[in-house]
Each structure stands twice: as C-alpha cells, then as structure tokens.
Amino acid sequence: MNKGTFFELLILSSGKKKTVLVRLSMGQFKSKITGSGPGIPQANPEEGPPRYSSHHFDSSINPSFTISGMSSASGQKDSNMEPRKTSIYNTIDTAPQLEYYANTLPHQEIKIRPSLDVLRKTFEEVEAENAAADDATADDEEPQGPEGKPPTRFGWFIAVWMRCMLNIWGVILFLRLTWITSQAGIVLSLVIIAMAVSVTTTTALSISAIATNGRVKSGGTYFMISRTLGPELGASIGLIFSIANALAVALHTVGFSEVVRDLMRGYGTIMVDALNDVRIIGVVTVTILLFITFGGMDWEAKAQIFFFIVLMASFADYLVGTLIPPSLQKKSQGFFGYNKDVFIENLTPNWRGPDGNFFRQFAIFFPACTGILSGANISGDLKDPSTAIPKGTLMAIFCTTLSYVVIVVTSGASVVRDASGNMTDLMTGNSTDGCLGPACKLGWNFTKCVQSQACSEGLANYSQVMGLMSGSYYLIVAGIFAATLSSALGFLVSAPKIFQCLCKDNVYPYIIFFAKGYGKNNEPLRGYILTYLIAVAIILVAQLNIIAPIISNFFLCSYALINLSCFHASLVNSPGWRPAFKYYNKWTALYGALASIALMFAFTWWAALITWTVISLLFLYIAYLKKPNVNWGSSIQASSYNMALSFSVSLTDVNDHVKNFRPQCLVMTGPPQQRPALVDFVGCFTKHVSLMICGNIIMEPEKQTPFQDSTDQYVKWLNKRKVRSFYTQFTADSLRDGVRYLIQASGLGKLKPNTLVLGFKSNWMESSPKSIEDYIHAIYDTFDSKYCLCILRMMDGLDITDHSDFKENQGFEPDEAIENNDHQLPEKESANDTSENINSDQIKTVFKNSGGKKTIDIYWIADDGGLILLVPYLLTRRKCWRSGKIRVFILGDEENIEESRDAMIALLKRFRIDVTEVVVMTDTERSPQSKNMNRFLESVAPYRLYDEQQEGVSVQELKQKEPWKISDKQLEAFRLKSERKVRLNEIIRRNSQNTTLVLVSLPVPHGNCPSALYIAWLDALTCGLHCPVVLVRGNQENVLTFYCQ
C-alpha cells in the first residue's frame, strides 16, 4: 500500500456492473506520461500538481496499471474506454457526467454511478466481492459483433423547415386560396390567415417548449403529448392525430388529381367522368407515393428536396407574372394586372353558395396551416430535435404566412371576381351604361354572365387563378404537383411513424402488430400499408370541400391538446419542467387551446362533437379499463401532487368536528399479503371514506431486507387487491418500539391516524413472555396516545401461511339453520375449496365475500364514544355488506328489560343507525361454567408466581424480574373481572355462533394488571367462535352525534 495508490473503477462488462481496485504504481505512471505526447501536461515537481481538464488524458496513451481481479489480456479490449472522472472526495466517487443521466445513448452502454453501499465499503470488501464475481462470471463473456451502420439523421433545414413548408404549402394554396379571397374579400381573408396563424404559432411555441424539455424520441406529436399529459390523453390524441395525417394524405392527393383531371380535359381526354377520373388518378398516385416511402427516409428526403426546388421556381414564376402586362386573353379571364378599382372592389366579402360564410371559408383554409408538425412528427430522425423543431417550425410558419399574404393581396388587386373568358365581351365604345363590376372601367363588360351566373372565369369561378397570373402556366402546374405530392408524401411518412410509437407503447389492444420496424431507420412498413388503405378509402370520396373541414377538425383537436399540454405543465410548475425554449407563455398556450376548441365547433359542430366523444371514450378506456403500466413523469402526476399538497395544508386550518370524524386507521399488517383478512376488514370501512396505512415493523434479523424493493412489492399487491391504502415500514428492536414509532411518525397534518388496528396474538400461549409483554404494552401505548383501538381475531388466525385448511363459517350459509349449541362445530370445507385460494396471490377473505346472508352482532358493553357502532355502519355502506343485519346486545336487569331496550332503540334512532334487533342481556353476572373457568385458569397457570412456593425471595423482587407474571394476590383481586369475561364469552357463543361478524367492547385494564392476565382476558372473550371477532375501544370521545351543528 505504501508503494502505490489504490484507485477504484466502475467497469461495465456484458451489461453487469463491476467494481475493481486499480493499483497504479506512480513510478511507472510517471515514466509513461513524462514523455512527449499530445494532450498530456508535463508534471514538474516544482510547479505543483498538474491541472486537470476534460482533455487531460489522450486515448492514444495507455499508462500501465494492474487491475485486481482482471487479467492483463483485457487491456487491449478496454483500451478504447474513456478515462473516468472522479471526485476529490473518493476515488470511486464519480464527477458529474452526461452518461449517468441518460436512459439510452445511441451505440453506447448504459453507465451506472456507484451506489451508496459501494461508496461506504472498504477496499478489502470490494476486492473480495470482485474476486467472487470474477469466479462466477468468468464464462459469461460473449464476443461483441460488429456494429451496424448508424441510421440516417437530418438537420433542421431539410427535415423541419423545408418539410414544414412543403406540408403547409399544399392543395389549398394553389386551388382554394384565390377562391377564398373572392368569397371573403381581401380584408377578411387576411383575418382568416391571421386567426389561423395565431393558432398555429401558439401551437408551435408550445411544441417548441415541450420539445426542448428533454430528449425527444421518435413518435413526434404523440410522444410529446403523452409524455406531458400522460397515456390517457396522449394515447387518445395519438390515435386521432395518426388518422388526421392519413386523411391529409387523401386531401392532397385529391387536390393533385383534380389538377391532372383538368389538364386531361383541356386536351379532350376523359376516362370515365369528372368524379371517377379523380378517384382513379388519386389511387394510382398514392400507390406510387407508397413505393417511394418503401425506399426509406433517404429517398423520401431526396424527393422532398426536388419538390421544394420546383415550388420555389413556381413562386418566382407567379411573382414575375403579376408584373407582366396581361394579354387580351388573360383580361377576358379576369386578370388585369394591379389596379386600384379591382383592389377596392375585392376588399369586401361577397358570399356565394352553401360555403358562403366566414367560418366555412376558415374551415376550408385551415388545412393550409396544418403542416407545422411535420418536422416534429419525425423527431426520431432528427440529429437534435430540441434545436431543430423550434427553429425550423417557427421559420416555416413565418415564410408560409408571408406567401399567403402576398398571394391574397396580389390576386385581390389584379383579378376580378367574375369573367366570361370570351373575347367578345371587350367593349369597343366608351359607354358603360348597364355595365356591372370594376371590369367596366377597364373596357370589359361581363354583365351578361354575372346576371345569368354563368361566369366560368375570375377569382370566384376559376380554381387555377395563380396559373393565369403567372409568367408560365406550366410552372404553376408543376408547383401544384410539387405542393400536393410533397404534402401527401410528408403525411404518408408522418402518420405511420406516430402510429408506430403508439403501438410500441402497447396502450391499445390488437395494434402491437404495427409496432415492428424494418431497416436501419426502423421504418414502419406495416404502418405505411395501413395509412395507404385509409387514404384510398377517403380518396374515393373525391370531394375536396368535404374532406378539408373534417381534417381541420382533427388537426384542431391535436393543436388544442398540444397547447393544453404546455399550459398544464407550466401551470403545475413541476421542477422537471425546464424547457430550453424560453419564448412561450402559459397564457398564450391556453389561448391556443381554447381557440382551437372554439374553431372546431364553429367549423362543423357535429364533427367536433364526434371527435371529443371518441377522445373521451378512449380516455375512459385507458383510465379505467386498460390502465397501462407506464410512468412517464407527466404533468398530470405533478398536478396530483400539487393538489394533494395544497389540500393537505389547507386541511390544517379546518377544526375537528364530531360529524366529520372518520376512523383513520394505522393497521399493523406486517407484510400485507400475509394477512389479507386484516387488510380487507379495514379496507371495507375506510375505502373512499378515510385514511388507511398498512404498517410493517422490521425487527432483527429482518433489518437487512431491502427497504425500497419490498415497499414497491407490497404497494402493488394492495393496488391489485383494490385496497386504497398507504404502506410504511419501520425498523425497530421490538414490536412495542415499532408501534410507538409508527404512532408518532405516521400521517401528515390532519391526515394522521386516530385508530390502531391489530391482529390478535392467537399463539400467545406458545410465545415467549417478552413478546407478550411487547404486544400488551403496545396496546397500553395506544391508550396513552389517545388512539382508538381495534383488535381482529379470525377463527384460524390472520397469517395465511400458518394454515392449510379453513373451517366453514356458518354465518355465510344462505339457507341452512344451525342450532345454537356451544359444543357444535361446523363442518370443514373440502380441500378443493381452499387449496386454490391459499396458493393464489389474491386469496379471498370473508370480508370480500358477497354471497349469503350476513349478520353483525354488536356487544356494546362499555360506552367508548360510539366507535363500536360507527365501524359496522360503515361496513354496511359497502355493496357486499349492504343487505347485512345489525343486532345490538346491551347490559340490563330483568326488572327493566323493556325500558333498557326502548332507551337504546331511541338512541340508535337519533344516531340514524338502522338495527334489526336490540337484545338486553340479563345474565352476565352469573357465574361461568366451571369447565370454562378451569380452562381459563389453565391458560394463565404458566404465568403465575404462586406466592407460597417462593422461599427467601419476595414477590416484589420476582415481579421486577418478570413483570408479566401473575401473583396470587393479583389473580384473586381480578378474579371477578376474569369471571365476567368468561361468562360474557359463553353468552356470545350462545347468541352469535352463526353470525358473520361479532364486535365486542374492548376492556381497558388497570395499570397494575399483568400482561399475561390481560391477554388471557382477550383470549377468553373471543375463543370458541368460528367467525371474525373484533374487540373495539374508542378513545372515550364522541364519534357519533344526533345534533346538526
């Protein structure tokens, strides 16, 4: 140790963590690094130690070192490992590194920082563990195969900016924007553009914030929404958004088909008719696009670049064409160049036909803005999604908005709404009498076609006005082809990738088939085929104005949820919400969400209603039926915490009132699955009513049990059993200490237990006196803490691992009458009825049995505040106990039986608790049967001191050594109390042999009552019954009231 220094390294080998000790001989190390080498600072003893930086070591230099537990042959294998940065506190304690915070990194193994256990171990312990690990895993090493070719990744310019522009510029731009201008006028058209852009811009800001709040994987919009709002809403909108993208493929394909059909008709070519020609061309086109997508993202990206170049050329052609003086033929079609009169005329709206209203025009235009998520939808194919998505999306919105404004203004300033296309409408004179429209001042009279509504040209009648205004019509046609095909191709790629991510999450059944990917880019070929089939079905509609509003509805729904995701995450203000993109605001996101929802109903209210109904049904399916086992750290989880914290804090200001009393139970279950009856009993009257905490005390040698793992396991078991309970565990030296710790530490503010629930110690006669003392003193501590107390005794004990067969409880038999005989025992169940339940993870107990007639007997011996009445009342509010009957047994004498019964009935009526019978017990003061009393004395005999047998030792000295034992004096002093307990048990067995559940007032012992005597009393009270018995004691404060204030 004095000749070298030990360093500790954490090495990952074949997916397993290994901690090794490294002895670096400083002389050898110095001889290696003092030579000239790039990246190695020279260490001069006079200058002090060298400075350390991230480039301190060069990978080309390998200092010689010896690794404990590893052969030198592995040196070449690990020569490419990066040097580990360590903390100055400990050589194995690592400095902050990116790899420890990343779930997955491409082509790298997951690195795990050393645990606290490893950091606290000595060198000798680590070395011994590594030696054992080397022996166990010497044959586990497998040769690593060659790495495959990495997938293709794209930057922001091509994959986001260009893709978004291509998808935004679509069929609406070339075939409907000028028509919308004729209907709404220039002013309202700009308003429509502004409203649409306000929604898309706020959505882009929201998606930018979400995209920069962590690493974004494949799945695009669905991935971002689901990881922000959770699987319930995320999966719902993921399915809707996938369908919307598939419908968008059909929309742009139909637009392309209309242009091709018109060109064919110009040359006199008609295949069937106008509608069927669109269908035929559309199906052929989308089939060709499908084969392009089969070529992978590389081919698709190249095709998009080509389309983008064609579009730029067509825009340049359009702008140049507006400056060229129009020919007479173009004037006959309504194009006169820039003109003030035409501009003024087109400023105001001129609604026509069934689509002649503002919101209908808005609905038709809105798909022209729906391509903003095209870049986000392929987030898995981006080099840096958090940078590319905000930059590319916002720039694309700005450029496309500018192009829309230019087209609306230029077309509205140079083309009249109606024109005939006939050269004969040219006016030869100067008279304009009877001439209508701005064309009159320009020498053209289109009045005849306007009045007859037979005009076929102009903004309102000709869908390809941009081609009319351009320098070259065919360049505009090429632009239309590029815009429609690029949009259709983009959506054909986006829809399957979103759907593939949804399928991988396995949220919905029967769709996992489409999760499989192919090739280096994990292409969803099956999803491509599904999208193709959906698109073909919609193409057969062949009506652009019908398809557009439906798509607008779906996209608006997606935008609403994206904005809602951003707003909710910002509102919750979770520490994990730290987007790198700062130019967003939660109120703009809220505006975007509300505006999207409002526009959905303004466009087509019935489609909006159907869309939200479908989303609601999908949400309910995920939330209440499917319940996927995923944890994405959603804002819904964060808001649940915020709400719980806020309500818990505000609850501290609420004063306690007897009307609001709830039995908030701390249940000493131990491992809950070992005592399901105790869990079910408390769960029956606390579910949806009050607090329940399952407590587990871990004593030696159980302290070494992994703490967190067992907690997770027990919580899952409780959730699977549908028990609404917390679980907590404490380490303690004894049961009494553990109960005391839990009583003091459990709960939060007013959400604190007020009732302790224990299982009866049925094996007390076989247990050590110390364990009995612990158990009874835990009860004493409960009373001292002013807690209520319930002790449950089952006929065969609580721990299901201790018994292999169960006795049948006659109280559950619906029809058979059993005689009330003290000596009659019920028949045993067959082995087939119980063996399956014992081996089952979720055994069914009597408290969850919903069959048979149930009777609850209450032996209200002592007034404790009414808890013994409240617990069975809460039980009868549950479905499986709702038809149960409640009987109340009270003390009385023969002279006043009727008065006692009437007084109790009146009290119960004031408490508004329905009981079927009140029984007055008049024979409780009789002496018990001798055999039963003898059995009691036999049970306490091992714990007696027998004063006459003690020679030379005082009873006080023996009591100090063994305080649980019973002296003759104490036994005699408490003899009458003992007889009362035995006699009461005889009465209970006589009256409640076939009862489903019995509740008895728990006696409170005096301070000088020995532990063994007290537990013998509890045993005597509850023995001989084959139904659950609960000993109940309140804290002597009212839990029931008949007042309303």
Short mmCIF file of N, CA and C in Angstrom, two decimals, residues 91-210:
data_model
loop_
_atom_site.label_atom_id
_atom_site.label_comp_id
_atom_site.label_asym_id
_atom_site.label_seq_id
_atom_site.Cartn_x
_atom_site.Cartn_y
_atom_site.Cartn_z
N THR A 91 -11.96 8.14 -4.62
CA THR A 91 -11.51 7.78 -5.97
C THR A 91 -12.55 7.01 -6.75
N ILE A 92 -13.52 6.42 -6.06
CA ILE A 92 -14.59 5.73 -6.77
C ILE A 92 -15.81 6.61 -6.96
N ASP A 93 -15.85 7.73 -6.26
CA ASP A 93 -16.96 8.68 -6.36
C ASP A 93 -16.77 9.50 -7.63
N THR A 94 -17.72 9.39 -8.58
CA THR A 94 -17.53 9.97 -9.90
C THR A 94 -17.93 11.44 -9.93
N ALA A 95 -17.30 12.17 -10.81
CA ALA A 95 -17.69 13.55 -11.09
C ALA A 95 -18.93 13.55 -11.99
N PRO A 96 -19.67 14.65 -12.07
CA PRO A 96 -20.87 14.69 -12.91
C PRO A 96 -20.57 14.38 -14.37
N GLN A 97 -21.35 13.48 -14.96
CA GLN A 97 -21.20 13.09 -16.35
C GLN A 97 -22.57 12.91 -16.99
N LEU A 98 -22.65 13.22 -18.27
CA LEU A 98 -23.91 13.10 -19.01
C LEU A 98 -24.42 11.67 -19.02
N GLU A 99 -23.50 10.70 -19.12
CA GLU A 99 -23.91 9.32 -19.30
C GLU A 99 -24.74 8.79 -18.14
N TYR A 100 -24.56 9.34 -16.95
CA TYR A 100 -25.29 8.84 -15.79
C TYR A 100 -26.73 9.34 -15.75
N TYR A 101 -27.06 10.34 -16.55
CA TYR A 101 -28.40 10.91 -16.55
C TYR A 101 -29.20 10.50 -17.78
N ALA A 102 -28.59 9.80 -18.73
CA ALA A 102 -29.27 9.40 -19.97
C ALA A 102 -29.79 7.99 -19.82
N ASN A 103 -31.06 7.79 -20.16
CA ASN A 103 -31.62 6.44 -20.13
C ASN A 103 -30.97 5.57 -21.19
N THR A 104 -30.86 6.12 -22.40
CA THR A 104 -30.21 5.40 -23.50
C THR A 104 -29.43 6.40 -24.33
N LEU A 105 -28.28 5.97 -24.78
CA LEU A 105 -27.49 6.76 -25.70
C LEU A 105 -27.19 5.89 -26.92
N PRO A 106 -27.24 6.44 -28.13
CA PRO A 106 -27.03 5.62 -29.32
C PRO A 106 -25.68 4.93 -29.29
N HIS A 107 -25.68 3.61 -29.51
CA HIS A 107 -24.48 2.80 -29.66
C HIS A 107 -23.60 2.85 -28.42
N GLN A 108 -24.16 3.08 -27.25
CA GLN A 108 -23.39 3.09 -26.01
C GLN A 108 -24.11 2.29 -24.96
N GLU A 109 -23.31 1.72 -24.04
CA GLU A 109 -23.90 1.00 -22.93
C GLU A 109 -24.35 1.99 -21.86
N ILE A 110 -25.36 1.61 -21.10
CA ILE A 110 -25.83 2.45 -20.02
C ILE A 110 -24.82 2.41 -18.88
N LYS A 111 -24.44 3.55 -18.39
CA LYS A 111 -23.50 3.65 -17.29
C LYS A 111 -24.27 3.93 -16.00
N ILE A 112 -23.82 3.30 -14.93
CA ILE A 112 -24.47 3.43 -13.64
C ILE A 112 -23.45 3.93 -12.64
N ARG A 113 -23.79 4.98 -11.94
CA ARG A 113 -22.88 5.51 -10.92
C ARG A 113 -22.82 4.56 -9.73
N PRO A 114 -21.73 4.56 -8.97
CA PRO A 114 -21.63 3.67 -7.82
C PRO A 114 -22.71 3.99 -6.79
N SER A 115 -23.24 2.95 -6.17
CA SER A 115 -24.29 3.14 -5.18
C SER A 115 -23.68 3.58 -3.85
N LEU A 116 -24.55 3.98 -2.93
CA LEU A 116 -24.08 4.38 -1.61
C LEU A 116 -23.43 3.21 -0.87
N ASP A 117 -23.95 1.99 -1.11
CA ASP A 117 -23.33 0.83 -0.47
C ASP A 117 -21.90 0.65 -0.94
N VAL A 118 -21.69 0.84 -2.25
CA VAL A 118 -20.33 0.68 -2.79
C VAL A 118 -19.41 1.76 -2.23
N LEU A 119 -19.90 2.97 -2.14
CA LEU A 119 -19.06 4.06 -1.64
C LEU A 119 -18.66 3.85 -0.18
N ARG A 120 -19.50 3.18 0.58
CA ARG A 120 -19.21 3.01 2.00
C ARG A 120 -18.39 1.77 2.30
N LYS A 121 -18.17 0.91 1.30
CA LYS A 121 -17.40 -0.31 1.54
C LYS A 121 -15.91 -0.01 1.60
N THR A 122 -15.21 -0.86 2.34
CA THR A 122 -13.76 -0.73 2.43
C THR A 122 -13.12 -1.37 1.21
N PHE A 123 -11.82 -1.08 1.01
CA PHE A 123 -11.11 -1.66 -0.12
C PHE A 123 -11.12 -3.18 -0.05
N GLU A 124 -10.96 -3.74 1.16
CA GLU A 124 -10.90 -5.19 1.29
C GLU A 124 -12.22 -5.83 0.91
N GLU A 125 -13.36 -5.20 1.29
CA GLU A 125 -14.67 -5.75 0.94
C GLU A 125 -14.89 -5.72 -0.55
N VAL A 126 -14.50 -4.62 -1.20
CA VAL A 126 -14.67 -4.52 -2.65
C VAL A 126 -13.83 -5.55 -3.36
N GLU A 127 -12.58 -5.73 -2.90
CA GLU A 127 -11.68 -6.68 -3.55
C GLU A 127 -12.20 -8.10 -3.40
N ALA A 128 -12.74 -8.44 -2.22
CA ALA A 128 -13.28 -9.78 -2.00
C ALA A 128 -14.49 -10.03 -2.89
N GLU A 129 -15.38 -9.04 -3.02
CA GLU A 129 -16.56 -9.18 -3.88
C GLU A 129 -16.17 -9.35 -5.34
N ASN A 130 -15.15 -8.62 -5.78
CA ASN A 130 -14.74 -8.73 -7.18
C ASN A 130 -14.13 -10.08 -7.47
N ALA A 131 -13.40 -10.61 -6.50
CA ALA A 131 -12.82 -11.94 -6.70
C ALA A 131 -13.92 -12.98 -6.86
N ALA A 132 -14.97 -12.88 -6.03
CA ALA A 132 -16.09 -13.81 -6.15
C ALA A 132 -16.84 -13.60 -7.46
N ALA A 133 -16.98 -12.33 -7.86
CA ALA A 133 -17.69 -12.04 -9.11
C ALA A 133 -16.93 -12.56 -10.32
N ASP A 134 -15.59 -12.48 -10.27
CA ASP A 134 -14.79 -12.99 -11.38
C ASP A 134 -14.94 -14.49 -11.53
N ASP A 135 -15.00 -15.21 -10.39
CA ASP A 135 -15.18 -16.66 -10.45
C ASP A 135 -16.54 -17.04 -11.01
N ALA A 136 -17.56 -16.23 -10.66
CA ALA A 136 -18.92 -16.57 -11.08
C ALA A 136 -19.21 -16.21 -12.52
N THR A 137 -18.52 -15.20 -13.05
CA THR A 137 -18.85 -14.70 -14.39
C THR A 137 -17.71 -14.87 -15.38
N ALA A 138 -16.78 -15.79 -15.08
CA ALA A 138 -15.63 -15.94 -15.97
C ALA A 138 -16.04 -16.43 -17.35
N ASP A 139 -17.12 -17.23 -17.40
CA ASP A 139 -17.55 -17.81 -18.68
C ASP A 139 -18.70 -17.05 -19.31
N ASP A 140 -19.07 -15.90 -18.74
CA ASP A 140 -20.23 -15.16 -19.25
C ASP A 140 -19.89 -14.24 -20.40
N GLU A 141 -18.62 -13.99 -20.65
CA GLU A 141 -18.24 -13.03 -21.68
C GLU A 141 -18.60 -13.57 -23.05
N GLU A 142 -19.20 -12.78 -23.86
CA GLU A 142 -19.54 -13.14 -25.23
C GLU A 142 -18.93 -12.13 -26.17
N PRO A 143 -18.40 -12.59 -27.31
CA PRO A 143 -17.81 -11.63 -28.25
C PRO A 143 -18.86 -10.69 -28.81
N GLN A 144 -18.49 -9.46 -28.91
CA GLN A 144 -19.40 -8.45 -29.45
C GLN A 144 -19.32 -8.45 -30.97
N GLY A 145 -20.43 -8.50 -31.60
CA GLY A 145 -20.48 -8.47 -33.04
C GLY A 145 -20.18 -7.09 -33.59
N PRO A 146 -19.91 -6.99 -34.85
CA PRO A 146 -19.65 -5.68 -35.44
C PRO A 146 -20.88 -4.80 -35.39
N GLU A 147 -20.69 -3.53 -35.14
CA GLU A 147 -21.80 -2.59 -35.08
C GLU A 147 -22.38 -2.34 -36.47
N GLY A 148 -23.70 -2.24 -36.53
CA GLY A 148 -24.35 -1.97 -37.80
C GLY A 148 -24.19 -0.52 -38.22
N LYS A 149 -24.58 -0.26 -39.43
CA LYS A 149 -24.50 1.10 -39.95
C LYS A 149 -25.48 1.99 -39.21
N PRO A 150 -25.04 3.15 -38.72
CA PRO A 150 -25.95 4.01 -37.95
C PRO A 150 -27.07 4.53 -38.83
N PRO A 151 -28.26 4.80 -38.22
CA PRO A 151 -29.38 5.32 -39.01
C PRO A 151 -29.11 6.74 -39.49
N THR A 152 -29.84 7.11 -40.54
CA THR A 152 -29.69 8.45 -41.11
C THR A 152 -30.39 9.47 -40.23
N ARG A 153 -29.70 10.57 -39.92
CA ARG A 153 -30.27 11.66 -39.14
C ARG A 153 -30.18 12.95 -39.94
N PHE A 154 -31.18 13.83 -39.75
CA PHE A 154 -31.28 15.04 -40.55
C PHE A 154 -31.22 16.27 -39.66
N GLY A 155 -30.80 17.39 -40.25
CA GLY A 155 -30.73 18.66 -39.55
C GLY A 155 -32.03 19.44 -39.66
N TRP A 156 -32.04 20.65 -39.12
CA TRP A 156 -33.27 21.44 -39.05
C TRP A 156 -33.70 21.97 -40.40
N PHE A 157 -32.77 22.25 -41.30
CA PHE A 157 -33.11 22.90 -42.56
C PHE A 157 -33.94 21.98 -43.45
N ILE A 158 -33.45 20.78 -43.68
CA ILE A 158 -34.13 19.86 -44.59
C ILE A 158 -35.30 19.17 -43.90
N ALA A 159 -35.06 18.67 -42.69
CA ALA A 159 -36.06 17.81 -42.06
C ALA A 159 -37.19 18.59 -41.40
N VAL A 160 -36.95 19.84 -41.01
CA VAL A 160 -38.01 20.59 -40.30
C VAL A 160 -38.47 21.77 -41.13
N TRP A 161 -37.59 22.72 -41.40
CA TRP A 161 -38.02 23.93 -42.11
C TRP A 161 -38.58 23.61 -43.48
N MET A 162 -37.81 22.88 -44.27
CA MET A 162 -38.25 22.57 -45.63
C MET A 162 -39.47 21.65 -45.61
N ARG A 163 -39.46 20.65 -44.74
CA ARG A 163 -40.59 19.72 -44.66
C ARG A 163 -41.87 20.43 -44.22
N CYS A 164 -41.76 21.30 -43.23
CA CYS A 164 -42.94 22.04 -42.77
C CYS A 164 -43.49 22.94 -43.87
N MET A 165 -42.61 23.63 -44.58
CA MET A 165 -43.08 24.50 -45.65
C MET A 165 -43.77 23.69 -46.75
N LEU A 166 -43.20 22.55 -47.09
CA LEU A 166 -43.80 21.73 -48.13
C LEU A 166 -45.17 21.21 -47.72
N ASN A 167 -45.33 20.88 -46.42
CA ASN A 167 -46.61 20.37 -45.97
C ASN A 167 -47.63 21.48 -45.75
N ILE A 168 -47.16 22.67 -45.38
CA ILE A 168 -48.07 23.81 -45.25
C ILE A 168 -48.55 24.26 -46.63
N TRP A 169 -47.59 24.38 -47.55
CA TRP A 169 -47.98 24.70 -48.93
C TRP A 169 -48.57 23.45 -49.56
N GLY A 170 -49.81 23.43 -49.74
CA GLY A 170 -50.43 22.26 -50.31
C GLY A 170 -51.50 22.63 -51.31
N VAL A 171 -52.48 21.78 -51.36
CA VAL A 171 -53.53 21.95 -52.35
C VAL A 171 -54.34 23.22 -52.12
N ILE A 172 -54.50 23.64 -50.87
CA ILE A 172 -55.29 24.83 -50.58
C ILE A 172 -54.62 26.07 -51.16
N LEU A 173 -53.32 26.12 -51.12
CA LEU A 173 -52.58 27.29 -51.61
C LEU A 173 -52.88 27.56 -53.08
N PHE A 174 -52.78 26.55 -53.90
CA PHE A 174 -52.91 26.76 -55.34
C PHE A 174 -54.35 26.68 -55.84
N LEU A 175 -55.18 25.91 -55.17
CA LEU A 175 -56.51 25.66 -55.72
C LEU A 175 -57.65 26.32 -54.96
N ARG A 176 -57.42 26.80 -53.73
CA ARG A 176 -58.52 27.35 -52.96
C ARG A 176 -58.26 28.75 -52.38
N LEU A 177 -57.02 29.19 -52.27
CA LEU A 177 -56.74 30.46 -51.61
C LEU A 177 -57.34 31.64 -52.39
N THR A 178 -57.19 31.62 -53.71
CA THR A 178 -57.78 32.72 -54.50
C THR A 178 -59.29 32.68 -54.46
N TRP A 179 -59.87 31.50 -54.42
CA TRP A 179 -61.33 31.38 -54.31
C TRP A 179 -61.81 31.91 -52.96
N ILE A 180 -61.06 31.62 -51.88
CA ILE A 180 -61.40 32.16 -50.56
C ILE A 180 -61.31 33.68 -50.57
N THR A 181 -60.34 34.22 -51.30
CA THR A 181 -60.22 35.68 -51.41
C THR A 181 -61.44 36.28 -52.08
N SER A 182 -61.97 35.60 -53.09
CA SER A 182 -63.16 36.12 -53.78
C SER A 182 -64.38 36.08 -52.86
N GLN A 183 -64.47 35.08 -52.02
CA GLN A 183 -65.63 34.94 -51.13
C GLN A 183 -65.54 35.91 -49.95
N ALA A 184 -64.39 35.89 -49.25
CA ALA A 184 -64.25 36.67 -48.02
C ALA A 184 -63.74 38.07 -48.26
N GLY A 185 -63.19 38.36 -49.43
CA GLY A 185 -62.57 39.65 -49.66
C GLY A 185 -61.16 39.69 -49.08
N ILE A 186 -60.41 40.68 -49.46
CA ILE A 186 -59.01 40.76 -49.01
C ILE A 186 -58.92 40.92 -47.50
N VAL A 187 -59.77 41.79 -46.96
CA VAL A 187 -59.67 42.08 -45.52
C VAL A 187 -59.97 40.84 -44.69
N LEU A 188 -61.10 40.21 -44.93
CA LEU A 188 -61.45 39.03 -44.14
C LEU A 188 -60.56 37.84 -44.46
N SER A 189 -60.03 37.79 -45.66
CA SER A 189 -59.07 36.72 -45.97
C SER A 189 -57.82 36.87 -45.12
N LEU A 190 -57.36 38.12 -44.97
CA LEU A 190 -56.20 38.36 -44.10
C LEU A 190 -56.55 38.06 -42.64
N VAL A 191 -57.80 38.34 -42.25
CA VAL A 191 -58.23 37.99 -40.90
C VAL A 191 -58.22 36.48 -40.71
N ILE A 192 -58.70 35.76 -41.72
CA ILE A 192 -58.68 34.29 -41.65
C ILE A 192 -57.25 33.79 -41.50
N ILE A 193 -56.35 34.34 -42.31
CA ILE A 193 -54.94 33.95 -42.22
C ILE A 193 -54.38 34.27 -40.84
N ALA A 194 -54.68 35.47 -40.34
CA ALA A 194 -54.17 35.88 -39.03
C ALA A 194 -54.69 34.98 -37.92
N MET A 195 -55.97 34.64 -37.97
CA MET A 195 -56.53 33.76 -36.93
C MET A 195 -55.91 32.38 -37.00
N ALA A 196 -55.78 31.87 -38.21
CA ALA A 196 -55.19 30.54 -38.35
C ALA A 196 -53.73 30.54 -37.90
N VAL A 197 -53.01 31.58 -38.27
CA VAL A 197 -51.60 31.65 -37.90
C VAL A 197 -51.44 31.86 -36.40
N SER A 198 -52.38 32.60 -35.78
CA SER A 198 -52.29 32.77 -34.33
C SER A 198 -52.40 31.43 -33.61
N VAL A 199 -53.28 30.56 -34.12
CA VAL A 199 -53.42 29.23 -33.53
C VAL A 199 -52.17 28.39 -33.79
N THR A 200 -51.71 28.41 -35.02
CA THR A 200 -50.53 27.58 -35.34
C THR A 200 -49.27 28.12 -34.68
N THR A 201 -49.15 29.44 -34.54
CA THR A 201 -47.96 30.00 -33.90
C THR A 201 -47.92 29.65 -32.42
N THR A 202 -49.07 29.81 -31.73
CA THR A 202 -49.08 29.43 -30.32
C THR A 202 -48.83 27.94 -30.16
N THR A 203 -49.34 27.15 -31.11
CA THR A 203 -49.06 25.71 -31.06
C THR A 203 -47.59 25.43 -31.29
N ALA A 204 -46.98 26.17 -32.23
CA ALA A 204 -45.56 25.99 -32.48
C ALA A 204 -44.73 26.39 -31.27
N LEU A 205 -45.13 27.47 -30.59
CA LEU A 205 -44.42 27.86 -29.37
C LEU A 205 -44.55 26.78 -28.30
N SER A 206 -45.75 26.22 -28.19
CA SER A 206 -45.96 25.17 -27.19
C SER A 206 -45.17 23.92 -27.52
N ILE A 207 -45.19 23.53 -28.80
CA ILE A 207 -44.45 22.32 -29.18
C ILE A 207 -42.95 22.55 -29.04
N SER A 208 -42.50 23.79 -29.23
CA SER A 208 -41.08 24.10 -29.05
C SER A 208 -40.69 23.98 -27.59
N ALA A 209 -41.57 24.45 -26.71
CA ALA A 209 -41.27 24.33 -25.28
C ALA A 209 -41.23 22.87 -24.85
N ILE A 210 -42.20 22.08 -25.32
CA ILE A 210 -42.23 20.67 -24.95
C ILE A 210 -41.03 19.93 -25.53
#
